[in-house]
mmCIF file of N, CA and C in Angstrom:
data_model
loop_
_atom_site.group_PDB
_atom_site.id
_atom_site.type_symbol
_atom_site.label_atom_id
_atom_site.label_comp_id
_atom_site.label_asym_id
_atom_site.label_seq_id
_atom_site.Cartn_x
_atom_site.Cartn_y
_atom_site.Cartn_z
ATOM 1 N N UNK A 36 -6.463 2.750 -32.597
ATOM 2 C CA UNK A 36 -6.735 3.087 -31.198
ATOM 3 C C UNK A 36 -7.011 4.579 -31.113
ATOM 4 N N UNK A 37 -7.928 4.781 -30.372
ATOM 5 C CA UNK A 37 -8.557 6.258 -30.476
ATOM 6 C C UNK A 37 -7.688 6.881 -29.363
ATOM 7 N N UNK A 38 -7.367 8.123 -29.024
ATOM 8 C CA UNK A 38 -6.392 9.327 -28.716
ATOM 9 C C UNK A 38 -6.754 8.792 -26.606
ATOM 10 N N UNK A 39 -6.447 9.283 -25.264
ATOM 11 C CA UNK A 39 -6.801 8.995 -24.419
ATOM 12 C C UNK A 39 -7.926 9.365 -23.977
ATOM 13 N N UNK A 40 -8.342 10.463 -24.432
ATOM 14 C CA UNK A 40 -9.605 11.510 -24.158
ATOM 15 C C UNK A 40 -10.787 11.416 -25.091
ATOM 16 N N UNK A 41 -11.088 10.364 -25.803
ATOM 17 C CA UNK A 41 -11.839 10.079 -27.190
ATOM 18 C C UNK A 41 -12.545 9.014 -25.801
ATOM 19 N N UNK A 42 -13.495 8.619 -26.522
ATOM 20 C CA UNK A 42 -14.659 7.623 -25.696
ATOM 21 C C UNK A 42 -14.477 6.819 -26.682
ATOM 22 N N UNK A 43 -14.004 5.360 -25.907
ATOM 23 C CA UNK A 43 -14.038 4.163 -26.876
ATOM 24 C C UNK A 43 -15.084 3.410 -26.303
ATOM 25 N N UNK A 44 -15.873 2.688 -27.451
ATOM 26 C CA UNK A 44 -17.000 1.796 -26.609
ATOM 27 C C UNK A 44 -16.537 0.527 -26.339
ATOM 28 N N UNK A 45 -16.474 -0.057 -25.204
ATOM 29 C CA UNK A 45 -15.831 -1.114 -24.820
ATOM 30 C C UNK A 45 -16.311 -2.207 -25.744
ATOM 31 N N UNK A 46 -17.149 -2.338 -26.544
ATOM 32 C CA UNK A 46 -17.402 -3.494 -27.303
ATOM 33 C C UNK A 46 -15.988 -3.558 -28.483
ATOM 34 N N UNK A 47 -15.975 -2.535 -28.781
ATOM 35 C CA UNK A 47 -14.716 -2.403 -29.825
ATOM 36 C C UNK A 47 -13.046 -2.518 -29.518
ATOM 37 N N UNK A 48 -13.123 -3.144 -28.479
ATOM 38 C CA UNK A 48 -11.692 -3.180 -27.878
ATOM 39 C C UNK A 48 -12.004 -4.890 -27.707
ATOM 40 N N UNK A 49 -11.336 -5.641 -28.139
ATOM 41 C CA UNK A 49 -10.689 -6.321 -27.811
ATOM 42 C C UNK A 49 -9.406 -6.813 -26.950
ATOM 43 N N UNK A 50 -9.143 -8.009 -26.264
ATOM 44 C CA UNK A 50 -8.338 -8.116 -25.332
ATOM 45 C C UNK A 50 -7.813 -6.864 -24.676
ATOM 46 N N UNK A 51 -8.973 -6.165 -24.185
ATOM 47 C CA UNK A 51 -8.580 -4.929 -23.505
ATOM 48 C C UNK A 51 -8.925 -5.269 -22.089
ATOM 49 N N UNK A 52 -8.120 -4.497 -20.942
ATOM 50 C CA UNK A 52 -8.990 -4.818 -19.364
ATOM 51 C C UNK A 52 -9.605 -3.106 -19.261
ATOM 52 N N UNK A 53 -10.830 -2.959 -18.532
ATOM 53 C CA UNK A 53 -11.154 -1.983 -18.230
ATOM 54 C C UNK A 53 -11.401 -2.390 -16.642
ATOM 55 N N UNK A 54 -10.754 -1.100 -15.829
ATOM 56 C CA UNK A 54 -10.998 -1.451 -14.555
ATOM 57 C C UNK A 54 -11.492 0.183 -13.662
ATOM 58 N N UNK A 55 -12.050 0.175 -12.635
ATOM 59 C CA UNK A 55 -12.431 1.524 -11.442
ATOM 60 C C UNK A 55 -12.018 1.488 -9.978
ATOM 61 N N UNK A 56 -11.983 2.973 -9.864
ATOM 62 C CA UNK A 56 -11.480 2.857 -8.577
ATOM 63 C C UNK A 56 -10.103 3.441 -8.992
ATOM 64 N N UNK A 57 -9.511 4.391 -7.665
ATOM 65 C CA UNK A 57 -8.043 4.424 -8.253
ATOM 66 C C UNK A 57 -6.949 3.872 -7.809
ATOM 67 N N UNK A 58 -6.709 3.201 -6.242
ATOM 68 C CA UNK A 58 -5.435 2.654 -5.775
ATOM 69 C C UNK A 58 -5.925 0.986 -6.104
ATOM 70 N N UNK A 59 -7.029 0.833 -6.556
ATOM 71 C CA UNK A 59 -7.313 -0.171 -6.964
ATOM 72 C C UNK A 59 -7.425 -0.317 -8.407
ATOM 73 N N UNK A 60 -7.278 0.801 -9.186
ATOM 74 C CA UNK A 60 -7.298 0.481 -10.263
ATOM 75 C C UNK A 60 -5.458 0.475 -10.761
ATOM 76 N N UNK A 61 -4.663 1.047 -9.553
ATOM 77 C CA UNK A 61 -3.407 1.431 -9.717
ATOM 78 C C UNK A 61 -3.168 -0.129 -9.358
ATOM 79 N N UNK A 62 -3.535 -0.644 -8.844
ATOM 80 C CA UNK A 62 -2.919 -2.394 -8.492
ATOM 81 C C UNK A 62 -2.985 -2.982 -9.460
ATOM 82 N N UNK A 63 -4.263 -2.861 -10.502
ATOM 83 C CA UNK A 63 -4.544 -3.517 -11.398
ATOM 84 C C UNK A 63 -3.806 -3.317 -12.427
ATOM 85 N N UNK A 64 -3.473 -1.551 -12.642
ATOM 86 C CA UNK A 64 -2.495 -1.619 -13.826
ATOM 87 C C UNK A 64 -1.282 -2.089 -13.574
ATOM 88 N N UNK A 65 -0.933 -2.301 -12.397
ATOM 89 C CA UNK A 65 0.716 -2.389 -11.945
ATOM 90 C C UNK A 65 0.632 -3.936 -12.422
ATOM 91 N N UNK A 66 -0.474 -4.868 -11.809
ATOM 92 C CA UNK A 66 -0.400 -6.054 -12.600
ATOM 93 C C UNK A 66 -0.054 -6.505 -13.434
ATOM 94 N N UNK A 67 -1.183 -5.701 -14.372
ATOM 95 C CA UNK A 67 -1.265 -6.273 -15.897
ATOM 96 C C UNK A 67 -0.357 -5.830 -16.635
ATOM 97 N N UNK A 68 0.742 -4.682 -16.379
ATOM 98 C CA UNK A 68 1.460 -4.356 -16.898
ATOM 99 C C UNK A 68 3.086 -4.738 -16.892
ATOM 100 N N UNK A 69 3.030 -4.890 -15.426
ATOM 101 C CA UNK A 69 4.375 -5.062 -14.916
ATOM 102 C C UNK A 69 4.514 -6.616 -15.250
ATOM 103 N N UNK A 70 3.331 -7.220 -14.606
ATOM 104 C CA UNK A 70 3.116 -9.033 -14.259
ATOM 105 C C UNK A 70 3.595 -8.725 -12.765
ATOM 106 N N UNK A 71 3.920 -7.923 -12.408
ATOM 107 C CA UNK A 71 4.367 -7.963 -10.941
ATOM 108 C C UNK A 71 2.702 -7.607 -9.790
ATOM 109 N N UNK A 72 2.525 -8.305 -8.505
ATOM 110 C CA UNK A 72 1.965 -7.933 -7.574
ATOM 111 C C UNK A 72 2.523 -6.243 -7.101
ATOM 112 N N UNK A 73 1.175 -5.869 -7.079
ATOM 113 C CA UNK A 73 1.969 -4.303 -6.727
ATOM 114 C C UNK A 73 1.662 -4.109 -5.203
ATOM 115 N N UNK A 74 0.880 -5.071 -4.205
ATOM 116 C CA UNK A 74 1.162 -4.797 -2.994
ATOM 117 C C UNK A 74 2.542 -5.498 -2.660
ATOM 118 N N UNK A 75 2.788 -6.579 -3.105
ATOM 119 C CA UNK A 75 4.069 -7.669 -2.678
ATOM 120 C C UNK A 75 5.361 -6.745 -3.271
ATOM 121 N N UNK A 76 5.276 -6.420 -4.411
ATOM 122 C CA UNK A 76 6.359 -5.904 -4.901
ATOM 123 C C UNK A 76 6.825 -4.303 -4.881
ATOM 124 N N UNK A 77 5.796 -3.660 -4.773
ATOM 125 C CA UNK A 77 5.950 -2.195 -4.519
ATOM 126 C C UNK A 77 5.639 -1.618 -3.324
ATOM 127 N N UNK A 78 4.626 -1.968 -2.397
ATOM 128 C CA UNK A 78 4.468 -1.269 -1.299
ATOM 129 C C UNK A 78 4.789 -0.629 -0.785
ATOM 130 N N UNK A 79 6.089 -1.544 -0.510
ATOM 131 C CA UNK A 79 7.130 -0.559 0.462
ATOM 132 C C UNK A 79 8.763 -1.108 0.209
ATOM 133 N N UNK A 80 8.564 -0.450 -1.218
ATOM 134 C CA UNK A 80 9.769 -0.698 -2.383
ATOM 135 C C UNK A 80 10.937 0.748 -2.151
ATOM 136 N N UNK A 81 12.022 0.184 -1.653
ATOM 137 C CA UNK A 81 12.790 1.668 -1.799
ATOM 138 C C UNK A 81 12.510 2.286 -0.575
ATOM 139 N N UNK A 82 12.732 3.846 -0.942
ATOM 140 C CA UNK A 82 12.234 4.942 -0.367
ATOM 141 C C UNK A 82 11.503 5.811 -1.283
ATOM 142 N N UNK A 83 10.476 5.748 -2.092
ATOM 143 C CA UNK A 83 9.419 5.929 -2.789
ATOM 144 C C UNK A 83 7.995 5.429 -2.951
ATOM 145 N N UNK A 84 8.570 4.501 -2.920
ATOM 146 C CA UNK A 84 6.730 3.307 -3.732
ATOM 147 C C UNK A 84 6.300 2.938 -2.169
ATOM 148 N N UNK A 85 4.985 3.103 -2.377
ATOM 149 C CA UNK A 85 3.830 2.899 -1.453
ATOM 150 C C UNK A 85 3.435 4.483 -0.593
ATOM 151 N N UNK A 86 3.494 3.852 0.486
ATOM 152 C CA UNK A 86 3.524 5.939 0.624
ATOM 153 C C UNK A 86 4.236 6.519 1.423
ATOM 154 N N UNK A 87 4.491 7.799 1.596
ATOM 155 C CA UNK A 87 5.207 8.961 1.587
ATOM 156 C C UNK A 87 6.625 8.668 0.939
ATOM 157 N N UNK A 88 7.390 8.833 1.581
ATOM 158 C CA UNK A 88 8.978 9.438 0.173
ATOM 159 C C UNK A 88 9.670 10.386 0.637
ATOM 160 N N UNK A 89 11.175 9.742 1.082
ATOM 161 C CA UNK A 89 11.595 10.752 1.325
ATOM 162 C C UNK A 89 13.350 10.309 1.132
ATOM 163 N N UNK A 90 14.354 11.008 1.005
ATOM 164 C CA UNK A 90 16.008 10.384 0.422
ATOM 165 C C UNK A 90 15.939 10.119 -1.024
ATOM 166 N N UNK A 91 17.009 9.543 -1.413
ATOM 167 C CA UNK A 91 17.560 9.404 -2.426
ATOM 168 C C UNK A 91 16.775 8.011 -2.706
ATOM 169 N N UNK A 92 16.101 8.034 -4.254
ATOM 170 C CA UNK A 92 15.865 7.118 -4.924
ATOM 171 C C UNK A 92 16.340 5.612 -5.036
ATOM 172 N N UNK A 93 16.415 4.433 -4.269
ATOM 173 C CA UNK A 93 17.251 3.477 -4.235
ATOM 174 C C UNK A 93 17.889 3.220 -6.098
ATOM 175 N N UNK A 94 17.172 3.201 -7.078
ATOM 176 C CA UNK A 94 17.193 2.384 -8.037
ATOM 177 C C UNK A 94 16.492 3.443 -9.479
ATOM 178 N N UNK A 95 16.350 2.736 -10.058
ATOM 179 C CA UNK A 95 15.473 3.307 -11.615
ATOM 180 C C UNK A 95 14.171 2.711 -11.138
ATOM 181 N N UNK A 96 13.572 1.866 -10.672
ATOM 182 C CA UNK A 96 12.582 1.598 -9.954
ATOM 183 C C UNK A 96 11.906 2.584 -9.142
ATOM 184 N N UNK A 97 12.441 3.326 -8.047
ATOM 185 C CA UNK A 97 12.262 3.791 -7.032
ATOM 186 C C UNK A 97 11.913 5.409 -7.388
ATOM 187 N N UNK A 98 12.814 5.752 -8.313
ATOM 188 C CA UNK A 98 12.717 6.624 -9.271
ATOM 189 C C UNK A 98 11.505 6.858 -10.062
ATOM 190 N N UNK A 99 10.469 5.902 -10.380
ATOM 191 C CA UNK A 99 9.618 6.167 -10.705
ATOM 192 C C UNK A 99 8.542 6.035 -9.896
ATOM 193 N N UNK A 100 8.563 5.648 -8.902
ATOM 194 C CA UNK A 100 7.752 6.146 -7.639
ATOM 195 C C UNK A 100 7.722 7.588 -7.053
ATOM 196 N N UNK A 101 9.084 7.837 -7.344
ATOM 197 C CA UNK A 101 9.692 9.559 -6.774
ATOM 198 C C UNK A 101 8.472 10.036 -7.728
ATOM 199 N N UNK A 102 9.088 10.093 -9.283
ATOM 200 C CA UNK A 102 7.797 11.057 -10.031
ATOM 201 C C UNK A 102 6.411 10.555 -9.873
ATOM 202 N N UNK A 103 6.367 9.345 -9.666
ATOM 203 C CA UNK A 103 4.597 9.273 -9.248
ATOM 204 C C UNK A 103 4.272 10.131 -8.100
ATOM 205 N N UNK A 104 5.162 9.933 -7.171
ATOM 206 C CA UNK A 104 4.383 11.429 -5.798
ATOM 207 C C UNK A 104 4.178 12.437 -6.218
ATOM 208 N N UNK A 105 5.136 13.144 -7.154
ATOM 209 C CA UNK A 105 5.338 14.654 -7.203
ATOM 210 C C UNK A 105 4.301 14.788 -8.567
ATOM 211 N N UNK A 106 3.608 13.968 -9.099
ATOM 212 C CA UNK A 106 3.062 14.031 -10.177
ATOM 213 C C UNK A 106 1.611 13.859 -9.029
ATOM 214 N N UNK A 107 1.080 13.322 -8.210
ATOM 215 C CA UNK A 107 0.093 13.528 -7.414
ATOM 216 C C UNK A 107 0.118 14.140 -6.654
ATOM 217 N N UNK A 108 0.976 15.074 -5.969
ATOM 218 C CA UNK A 108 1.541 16.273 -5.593
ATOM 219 C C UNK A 108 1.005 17.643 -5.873
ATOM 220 N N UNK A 109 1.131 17.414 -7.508
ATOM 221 C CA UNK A 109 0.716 18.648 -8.556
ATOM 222 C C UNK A 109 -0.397 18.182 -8.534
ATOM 223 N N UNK A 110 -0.930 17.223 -8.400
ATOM 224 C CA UNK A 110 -2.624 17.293 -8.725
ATOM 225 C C UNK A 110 -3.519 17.525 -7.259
ATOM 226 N N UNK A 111 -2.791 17.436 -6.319
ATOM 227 C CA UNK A 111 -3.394 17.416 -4.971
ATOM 228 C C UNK A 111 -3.249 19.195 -4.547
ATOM 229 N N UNK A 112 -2.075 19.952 -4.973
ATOM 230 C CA UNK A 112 -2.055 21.664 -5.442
ATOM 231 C C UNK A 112 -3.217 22.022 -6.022
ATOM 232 N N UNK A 113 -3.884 21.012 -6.805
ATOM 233 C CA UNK A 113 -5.246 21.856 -7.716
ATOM 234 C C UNK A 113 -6.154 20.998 -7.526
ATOM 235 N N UNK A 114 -6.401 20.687 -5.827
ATOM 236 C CA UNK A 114 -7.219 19.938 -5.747
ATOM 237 C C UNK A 114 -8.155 18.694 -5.982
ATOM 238 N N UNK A 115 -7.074 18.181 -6.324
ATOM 239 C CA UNK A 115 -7.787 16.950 -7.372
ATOM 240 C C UNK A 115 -6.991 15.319 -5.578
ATOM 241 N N UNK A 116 -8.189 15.043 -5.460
ATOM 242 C CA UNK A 116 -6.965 13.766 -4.538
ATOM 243 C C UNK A 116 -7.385 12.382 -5.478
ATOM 244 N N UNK A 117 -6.086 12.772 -5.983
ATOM 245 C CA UNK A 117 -5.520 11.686 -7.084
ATOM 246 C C UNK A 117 -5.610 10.361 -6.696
ATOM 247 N N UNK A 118 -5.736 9.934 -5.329
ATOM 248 C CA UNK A 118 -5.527 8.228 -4.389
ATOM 249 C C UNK A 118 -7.287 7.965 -4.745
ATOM 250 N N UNK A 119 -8.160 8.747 -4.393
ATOM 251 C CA UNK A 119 -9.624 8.256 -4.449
ATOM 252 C C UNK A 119 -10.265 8.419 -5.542
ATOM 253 N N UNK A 120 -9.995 9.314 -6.297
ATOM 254 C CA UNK A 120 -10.648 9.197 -7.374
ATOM 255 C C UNK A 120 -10.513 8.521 -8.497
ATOM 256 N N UNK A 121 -12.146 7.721 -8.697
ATOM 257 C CA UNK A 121 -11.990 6.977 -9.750
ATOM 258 C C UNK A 121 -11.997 6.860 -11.005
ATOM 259 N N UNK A 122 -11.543 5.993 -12.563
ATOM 260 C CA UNK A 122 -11.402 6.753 -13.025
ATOM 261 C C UNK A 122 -11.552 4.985 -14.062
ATOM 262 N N UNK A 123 -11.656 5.297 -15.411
ATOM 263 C CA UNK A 123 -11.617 4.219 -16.602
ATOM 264 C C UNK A 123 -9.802 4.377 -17.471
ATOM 265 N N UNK A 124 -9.629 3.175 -17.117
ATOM 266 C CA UNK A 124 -8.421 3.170 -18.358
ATOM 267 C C UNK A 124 -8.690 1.556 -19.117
ATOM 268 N N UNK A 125 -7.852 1.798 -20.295
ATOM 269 C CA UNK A 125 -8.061 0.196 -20.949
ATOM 270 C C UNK A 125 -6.495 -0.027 -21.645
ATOM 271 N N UNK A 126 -6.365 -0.985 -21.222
ATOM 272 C CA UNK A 126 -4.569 -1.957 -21.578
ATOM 273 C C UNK A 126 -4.943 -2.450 -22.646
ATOM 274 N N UNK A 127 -4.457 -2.226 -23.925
ATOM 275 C CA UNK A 127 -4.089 -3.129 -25.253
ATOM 276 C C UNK A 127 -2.816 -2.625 -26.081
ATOM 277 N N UNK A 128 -2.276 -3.725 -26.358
ATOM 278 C CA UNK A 128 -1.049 -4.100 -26.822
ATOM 279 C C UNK A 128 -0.071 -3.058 -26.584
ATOM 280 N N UNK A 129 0.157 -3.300 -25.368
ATOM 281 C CA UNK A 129 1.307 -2.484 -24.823
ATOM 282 C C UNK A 129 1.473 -1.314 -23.574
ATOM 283 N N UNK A 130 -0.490 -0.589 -24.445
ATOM 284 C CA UNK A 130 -0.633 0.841 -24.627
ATOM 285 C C UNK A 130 -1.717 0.708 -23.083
ATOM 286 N N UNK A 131 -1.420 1.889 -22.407
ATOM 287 C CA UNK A 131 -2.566 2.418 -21.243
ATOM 288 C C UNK A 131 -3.406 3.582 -21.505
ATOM 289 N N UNK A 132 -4.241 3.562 -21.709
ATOM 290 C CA UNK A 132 -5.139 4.408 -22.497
ATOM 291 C C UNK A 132 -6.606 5.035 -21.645
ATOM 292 N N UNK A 133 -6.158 6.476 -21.202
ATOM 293 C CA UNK A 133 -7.118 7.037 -20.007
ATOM 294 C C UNK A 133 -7.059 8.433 -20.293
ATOM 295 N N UNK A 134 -8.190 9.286 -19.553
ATOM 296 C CA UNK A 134 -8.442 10.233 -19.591
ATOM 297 C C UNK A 134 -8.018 11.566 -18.630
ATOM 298 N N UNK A 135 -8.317 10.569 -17.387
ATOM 299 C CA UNK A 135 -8.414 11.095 -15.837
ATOM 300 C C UNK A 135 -6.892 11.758 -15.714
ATOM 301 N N UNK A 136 -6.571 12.858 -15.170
ATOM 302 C CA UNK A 136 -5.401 13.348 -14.570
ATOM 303 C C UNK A 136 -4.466 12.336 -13.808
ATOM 304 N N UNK A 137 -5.060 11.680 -12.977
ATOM 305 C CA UNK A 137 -5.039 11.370 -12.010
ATOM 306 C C UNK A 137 -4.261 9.502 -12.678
ATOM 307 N N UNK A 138 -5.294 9.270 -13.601
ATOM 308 C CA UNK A 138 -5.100 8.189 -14.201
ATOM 309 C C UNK A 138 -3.542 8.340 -14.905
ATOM 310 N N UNK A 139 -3.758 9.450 -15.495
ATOM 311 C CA UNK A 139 -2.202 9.757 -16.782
ATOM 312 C C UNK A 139 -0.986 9.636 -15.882
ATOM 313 N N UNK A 140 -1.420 9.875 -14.229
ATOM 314 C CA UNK A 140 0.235 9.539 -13.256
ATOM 315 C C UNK A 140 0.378 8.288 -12.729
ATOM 316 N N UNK A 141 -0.835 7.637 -12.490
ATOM 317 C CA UNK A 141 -0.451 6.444 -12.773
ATOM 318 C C UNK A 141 -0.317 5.443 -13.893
ATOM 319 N N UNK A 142 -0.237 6.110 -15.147
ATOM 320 C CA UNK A 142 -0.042 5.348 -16.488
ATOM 321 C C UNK A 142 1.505 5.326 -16.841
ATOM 322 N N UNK A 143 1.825 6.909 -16.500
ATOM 323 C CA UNK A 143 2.805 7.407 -16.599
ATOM 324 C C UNK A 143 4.126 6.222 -15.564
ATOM 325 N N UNK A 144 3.840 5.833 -14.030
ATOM 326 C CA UNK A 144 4.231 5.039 -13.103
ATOM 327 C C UNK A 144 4.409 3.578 -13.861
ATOM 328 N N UNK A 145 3.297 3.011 -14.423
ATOM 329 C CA UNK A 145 3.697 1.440 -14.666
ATOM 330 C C UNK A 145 4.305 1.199 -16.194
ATOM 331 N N UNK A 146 4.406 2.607 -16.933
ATOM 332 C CA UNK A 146 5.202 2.447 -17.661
ATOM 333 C C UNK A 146 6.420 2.583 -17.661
ATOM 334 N N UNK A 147 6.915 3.432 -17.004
ATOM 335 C CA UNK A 147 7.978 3.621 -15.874
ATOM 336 C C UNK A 147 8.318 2.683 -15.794
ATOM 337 N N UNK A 148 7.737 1.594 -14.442
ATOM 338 C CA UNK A 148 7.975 0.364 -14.002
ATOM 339 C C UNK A 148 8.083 -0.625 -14.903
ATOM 340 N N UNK A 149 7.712 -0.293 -15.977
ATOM 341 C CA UNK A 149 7.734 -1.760 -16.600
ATOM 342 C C UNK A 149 9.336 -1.430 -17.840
ATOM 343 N N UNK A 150 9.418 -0.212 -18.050
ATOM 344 C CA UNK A 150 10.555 0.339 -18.571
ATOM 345 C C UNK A 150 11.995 0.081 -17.794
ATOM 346 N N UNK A 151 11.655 0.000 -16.497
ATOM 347 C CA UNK A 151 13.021 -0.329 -15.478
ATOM 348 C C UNK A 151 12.595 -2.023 -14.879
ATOM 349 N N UNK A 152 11.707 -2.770 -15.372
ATOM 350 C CA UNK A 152 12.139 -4.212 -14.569
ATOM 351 C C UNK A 152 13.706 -4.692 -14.128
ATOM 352 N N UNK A 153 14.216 -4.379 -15.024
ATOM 353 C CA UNK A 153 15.624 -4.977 -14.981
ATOM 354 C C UNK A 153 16.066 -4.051 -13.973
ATOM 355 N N UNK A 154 16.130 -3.099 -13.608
ATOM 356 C CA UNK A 154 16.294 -2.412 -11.892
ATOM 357 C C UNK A 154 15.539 -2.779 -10.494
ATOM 358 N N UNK A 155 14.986 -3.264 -10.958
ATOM 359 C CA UNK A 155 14.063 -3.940 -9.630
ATOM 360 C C UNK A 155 14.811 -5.209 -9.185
ATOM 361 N N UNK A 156 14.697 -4.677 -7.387
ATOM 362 C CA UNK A 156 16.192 -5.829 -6.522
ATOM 363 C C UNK A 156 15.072 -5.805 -5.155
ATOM 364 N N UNK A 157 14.814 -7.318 -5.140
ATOM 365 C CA UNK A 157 14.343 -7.496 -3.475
ATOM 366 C C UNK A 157 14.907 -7.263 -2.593
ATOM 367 N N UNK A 158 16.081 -6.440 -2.629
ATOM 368 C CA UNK A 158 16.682 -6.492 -1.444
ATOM 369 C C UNK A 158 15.820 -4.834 -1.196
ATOM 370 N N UNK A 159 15.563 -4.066 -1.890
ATOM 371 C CA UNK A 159 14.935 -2.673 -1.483
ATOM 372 C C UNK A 159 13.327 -2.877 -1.665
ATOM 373 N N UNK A 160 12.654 -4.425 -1.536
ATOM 374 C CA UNK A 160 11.190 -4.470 -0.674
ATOM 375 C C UNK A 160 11.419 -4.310 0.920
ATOM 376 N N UNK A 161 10.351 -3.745 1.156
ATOM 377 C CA UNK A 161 10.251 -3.764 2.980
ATOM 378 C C UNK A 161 11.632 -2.525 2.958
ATOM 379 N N UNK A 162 12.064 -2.013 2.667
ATOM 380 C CA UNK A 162 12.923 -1.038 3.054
ATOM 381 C C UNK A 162 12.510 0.162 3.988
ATOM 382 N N UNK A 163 11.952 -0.026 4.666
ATOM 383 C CA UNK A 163 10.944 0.721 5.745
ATOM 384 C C UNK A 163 12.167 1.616 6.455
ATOM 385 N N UNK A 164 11.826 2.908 6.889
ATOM 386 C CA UNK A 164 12.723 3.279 7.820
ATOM 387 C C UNK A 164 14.164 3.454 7.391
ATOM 388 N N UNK A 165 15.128 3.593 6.245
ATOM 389 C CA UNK A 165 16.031 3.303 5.680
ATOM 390 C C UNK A 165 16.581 4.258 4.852
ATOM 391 N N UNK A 166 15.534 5.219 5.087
ATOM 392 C CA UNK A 166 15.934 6.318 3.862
ATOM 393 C C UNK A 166 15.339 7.708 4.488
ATOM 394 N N UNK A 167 16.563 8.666 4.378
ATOM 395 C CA UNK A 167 16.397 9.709 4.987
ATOM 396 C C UNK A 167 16.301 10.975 4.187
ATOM 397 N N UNK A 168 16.270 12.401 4.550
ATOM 398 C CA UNK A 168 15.881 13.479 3.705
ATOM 399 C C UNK A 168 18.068 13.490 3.415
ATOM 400 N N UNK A 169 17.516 14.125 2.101
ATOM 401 C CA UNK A 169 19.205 14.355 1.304
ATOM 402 C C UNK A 169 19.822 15.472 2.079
ATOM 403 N N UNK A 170 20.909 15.462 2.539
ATOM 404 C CA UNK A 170 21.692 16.735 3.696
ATOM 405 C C UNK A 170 22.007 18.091 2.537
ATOM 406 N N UNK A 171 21.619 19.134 3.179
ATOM 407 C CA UNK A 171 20.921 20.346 2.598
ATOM 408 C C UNK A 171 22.683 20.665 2.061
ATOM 409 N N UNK A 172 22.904 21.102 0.862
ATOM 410 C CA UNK A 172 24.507 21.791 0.569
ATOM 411 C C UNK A 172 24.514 23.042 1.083
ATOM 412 N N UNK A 173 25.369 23.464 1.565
ATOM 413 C CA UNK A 173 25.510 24.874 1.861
ATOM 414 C C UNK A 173 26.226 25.525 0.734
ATOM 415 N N UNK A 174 25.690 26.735 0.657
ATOM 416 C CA UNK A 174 26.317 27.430 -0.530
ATOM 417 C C UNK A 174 27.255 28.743 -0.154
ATOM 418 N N UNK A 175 28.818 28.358 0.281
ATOM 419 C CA UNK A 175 29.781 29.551 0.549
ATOM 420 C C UNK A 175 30.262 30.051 -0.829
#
């Protein structure tokens, strides 16, 4: 398998998916990677996954939604808007394999996710409204 930034010609990949687009290509990896639906199951997972973010992380799940913001965060600082831009990655045996900035935070996310399945609890889908900013410590 050639490095993420190498040009592979799609004929030479086998059982690979190549997909475009980026919150659509982010569904697709969450798919194929997780096996999970990533509108049903992540949307509005926690107080992280789907969008904005704000409180304490419900889970190891939720947790990797936290670093997916702040990882499109840093790319939205240097101008890059990480949600629209599209971009090529390809899934084989195991591996997510891309170039794009933008792509590497969401590669970075469903490996994440697929690293914490066993933290993932329906009771923190739809958790809308439920999670607040962390109360500031004062320092005497």
């Amino acid at each position: 398998i050639s490095p993420p930034n190498a040009e592979v010609p799609f004929c030479c990949l086998t059982g690979v998916t190549v997909a475009h687009g980026s919150m659509w290509q982010l569904q697709s990896m969450i798919k194929e990677v997780t096996g999970k639906n990533a509108i049903l199951a992540y949307a509005f997972y926690g107080c992280y996954c789907g969008l904005g973010g704000k409180g304490r992380p419900k889970d190891a799940t939720d947790r990797c939604c936290e670093i997916h913001d702040s990882c499109y965060q840093r790319l939205k600082y240097y101008g890059c808007c990480a949600k629209i831009v599209s971009y090529k990655y390809y899934y084989s045996h195991g591996s997510v394999l891309c170039g794009e900035l933008s792509c590497d935070c969401d590669r970075r996310l469903v490996l994440c996710l697929k690293k914490n399945l066993y933290s993932y609890n329906k009771k923190y889908r739809f958790y809308l409204n439920l999670c607040s900013k962390p109360a500031v410590q004062s320092q005497l």
